[in-house]
PDB file of C-alpha atoms in Angstrom:
ATOM      1  CA  MET A  18      46.203  22.557  -1.434  1.00 79.00           C
ATOM      2  CA  MET A  19      47.003  19.564  -3.558  1.00 83.00           C
ATOM      3  CA  THR A  20      50.458  18.200  -4.144  1.00 90.00           C
ATOM      4  CA  GLU A  21      51.941  17.173  -7.457  1.00 90.00           C
ATOM      5  CA  GLY A  22      51.395  13.497  -6.546  1.00 89.00           C
ATOM      6  CA  ASP A  23      47.707  14.144  -5.805  1.00 89.00           C
ATOM      7  CA  ASN A  24      47.230  15.823  -9.169  1.00 88.00           C
ATOM      8  CA  ARG A  25      49.003  12.967 -10.951  1.00 88.00           C
ATOM      9  CA  TRP A  26      46.823  10.373  -9.163  1.00 86.00           C
ATOM     10  CA  ILE A  27      43.621  12.238 -10.092  1.00 85.00           C
ATOM     11  CA  LYS A  28      44.766  12.589 -13.702  1.00 84.00           C
ATOM     12  CA  ASN A  29      45.631   8.878 -14.056  1.00 83.00           C
ATOM     13  CA  TRP A  30      42.691   7.453 -12.098  1.00 79.00           C
ATOM     14  CA  LYS A  31      40.342   5.260 -14.090  1.00 69.00           C
ATOM     15  CA  PRO A  32      37.570   2.967 -12.906  1.00 69.00           C
ATOM     16  CA  LYS A  33      38.708  -0.634 -12.757  1.00 69.00           C
ATOM     17  CA  GLY A  34      35.450  -2.173 -13.979  1.00 67.00           C
ATOM     18  CA  VAL A  35      35.145  -4.417 -10.968  1.00 66.00           C
ATOM     19  CA  GLU A  36      31.763  -6.057 -10.542  1.00 68.00           C
ATOM     20  CA  MET A  37      30.191  -4.637  -7.397  1.00 61.00           C
ATOM     21  CA  LYS A  38      27.846  -6.713  -5.269  1.00 64.00           C
ATOM     22  CA  SER A  39      24.288  -5.501  -4.988  1.00 62.00           C
ATOM     23  CA  THR A  40      23.469  -3.546  -1.865  1.00 62.00           C
ATOM     24  CA  LYS A  41      19.929  -4.915  -1.812  1.00 59.00           C
ATOM     25  CA  ARG A  42      19.552  -7.987   0.310  1.00 57.00           C
ATOM     26  CA  THR A  43      16.652 -10.352   0.381  1.00 52.00           C
ATOM     27  CA  VAL A  44      15.027 -10.515   3.750  1.00 54.00           C
ATOM     28  CA  ALA A  45      13.366 -13.701   4.891  1.00 51.00           C
ATOM     29  CA  HIS A  46       9.942 -12.102   5.261  1.00 50.00           C
ATOM     30  CA  THR A  47       9.891 -10.611   1.764  1.00 60.00           C
ATOM     31  CA  LYS A  48       9.357 -14.044   0.261  1.00 76.00           C
ATOM     32  CA  ASN A  49       6.255 -14.644   2.365  1.00 83.00           C
ATOM     33  CA  PRO A  50       4.108 -11.613   3.205  1.00 88.00           C
ATOM     34  CA  ILE A  51       2.449 -13.454   6.097  1.00 91.00           C
ATOM     35  CA  VAL A  52       5.794 -13.733   7.879  1.00 90.00           C
ATOM     36  CA  GLY A  53       6.404 -10.007   7.374  1.00 88.00           C
ATOM     37  CA  LYS A  54       3.070  -9.096   8.937  1.00 91.00           C
ATOM     38  CA  LEU A  55       3.625 -11.467  11.843  1.00 93.00           C
ATOM     39  CA  LEU A  56       7.104 -10.028  12.412  1.00 91.00           C
ATOM     40  CA  ARG A  57       5.635  -6.518  12.545  1.00 91.00           C
ATOM     41  CA  LEU A  58       3.155  -7.771  15.151  1.00 92.00           C
ATOM     42  CA  LYS A  59       6.006  -9.284  17.164  1.00 92.00           C
ATOM     43  CA  TYR A  60       7.926  -6.000  16.998  1.00 90.00           C
ATOM     44  CA  LYS A  61       4.794  -4.143  18.147  1.00 90.00           C
ATOM     45  CA  ILE A  62       4.494  -6.488  21.156  1.00 90.00           C
ATOM     46  CA  ASN A  63       8.204  -5.993  21.939  1.00 88.00           C
ATOM     47  CA  GLU A  64       7.811  -2.226  21.760  1.00 87.00           C
ATOM     48  CA  ALA A  65       4.812  -2.339  24.101  1.00 86.00           C
ATOM     49  CA  TYR A  66       6.751  -4.569  26.495  1.00 84.00           C
ATOM     50  CA  ARG A  67       9.631  -2.101  26.631  1.00 83.00           C
ATOM     51  CA  SER A  68       7.225   0.764  27.314  1.00 82.00           C
ATOM     52  CA  TYR A  69       4.792  -1.006  29.675  1.00 79.00           C
ATOM     53  CA  PRO A  70       6.385  -4.235  31.000  1.00 75.00           C
ATOM     54  CA  HIS A  71       3.612  -4.926  33.525  1.00 75.00           C
ATOM     55  CA  GLU A  72       0.771  -4.577  31.028  1.00 72.00           C
ATOM     56  CA  THR A  73       2.207  -6.851  28.337  1.00 71.00           C
ATOM     57  CA  ASN A  74       1.564 -10.571  28.195  1.00 79.00           C
ATOM     58  CA  GLN A  75       4.639 -12.525  27.090  1.00 83.00           C
ATOM     59  CA  ASP A  76       2.381 -15.451  26.110  1.00 90.00           C
ATOM     60  CA  ASP A  77       1.191 -13.308  23.201  1.00 92.00           C
ATOM     61  CA  LYS A  78       4.741 -12.937  21.928  1.00 91.00           C
ATOM     62  CA  SER A  79       5.487 -16.647  22.279  1.00 93.00           C
ATOM     63  CA  TRP A  80       2.252 -17.472  20.417  1.00 95.00           C
ATOM     64  CA  VAL A  81       3.226 -15.142  17.555  1.00 95.00           C
ATOM     65  CA  MET A  82       6.750 -16.618  17.483  1.00 95.00           C
ATOM     66  CA  SER A  83       5.392 -20.162  17.235  1.00 96.00           C
ATOM     67  CA  LEU A  84       3.014 -19.070  14.465  1.00 96.00           C
ATOM     68  CA  ILE A  85       5.939 -17.510  12.557  1.00 94.00           C
ATOM     69  CA  SER A  86       7.956 -20.716  12.826  1.00 94.00           C
ATOM     70  CA  ASP A  87       4.948 -22.783  11.662  1.00 95.00           C
ATOM     71  CA  VAL A  88       4.453 -20.529   8.638  1.00 93.00           C
ATOM     72  CA  ARG A  89       8.143 -20.712   7.743  1.00 90.00           C
ATOM     73  CA  GLU A  90       8.497 -24.477   8.228  1.00 92.00           C
ATOM     74  CA  ASN A  91       5.324 -25.439   6.366  1.00 92.00           C
ATOM     75  CA  ASN A  92       5.422 -22.697   3.690  1.00 89.00           C
ATOM     76  CA  LEU A  93       1.890 -21.628   4.572  1.00 89.00           C
ATOM     77  CA  THR A  94       0.197 -19.109   2.317  1.00 89.00           C
ATOM     78  CA  LYS A  95      -2.993 -18.733   4.370  1.00 93.00           C
ATOM     79  CA  LEU A  96      -3.713 -18.693   8.070  1.00 94.00           C
ATOM     80  CA  SER A  97      -6.706 -20.308   9.710  1.00 95.00           C
ATOM     81  CA  LYS A  98      -9.646 -18.111  10.656  1.00 96.00           C
ATOM     82  CA  GLU A  99      -8.889 -18.528  14.367  1.00 97.00           C
ATOM     83  CA  ASP A 100      -5.279 -17.408  13.883  1.00 96.00           C
ATOM     84  CA  VAL A 101      -6.336 -14.370  11.857  1.00 96.00           C
ATOM     85  CA  LEU A 102      -8.901 -13.348  14.468  1.00 96.00           C
ATOM     86  CA  LYS A 103      -6.372 -13.733  17.281  1.00 96.00           C
ATOM     87  CA  CYS A 104      -3.764 -11.696  15.331  1.00 96.00           C
ATOM     88  CA  ASN A 105      -6.302  -8.946  14.665  1.00 95.00           C
ATOM     89  CA  GLY A 106      -7.188  -8.884  18.348  1.00 94.00           C
ATOM     90  CA  LEU A 107      -3.515  -8.612  19.291  1.00 93.00           C
ATOM     91  CA  TRP A 108      -3.065  -5.716  16.829  1.00 92.00           C
ATOM     92  CA  ARG A 109      -5.970  -3.919  18.493  1.00 92.00           C
ATOM     93  CA  ASP A 110      -4.607  -4.624  21.970  1.00 89.00           C
ATOM     94  CA  TYR A 111      -1.070  -3.418  21.252  1.00 88.00           C
ATOM     95  CA  GLU A 112      -1.820  -0.599  18.789  1.00 83.00           C
ATOM     96  CA  GLY A 113      -2.609   1.939  21.492  1.00 72.00           C
ATOM     97  CA  LYS A 114       0.237   1.001  23.821  1.00 65.00           C
TER      98      LYS A 114
END
């Protein structure tokens, strides 16, 4: 049940026209798709580590982290063939875990 004050407030309420901030935020990896893919690989390694800590090599994660920082610092748009092959191998290794 609504009171007289509630009805008056509803009757007199009008939008203020305040500019709202956008809810969409830019994420660091959206500017560079390579970083986004490398971050997904890092998350996959983390997930495998949480599930199977004895079967996961932490050197793989540190290698991916260093590659991410290199891509970010140097604004790389392409990876070397060796890096791509290693990343693909890591995806295969951690996909089933």
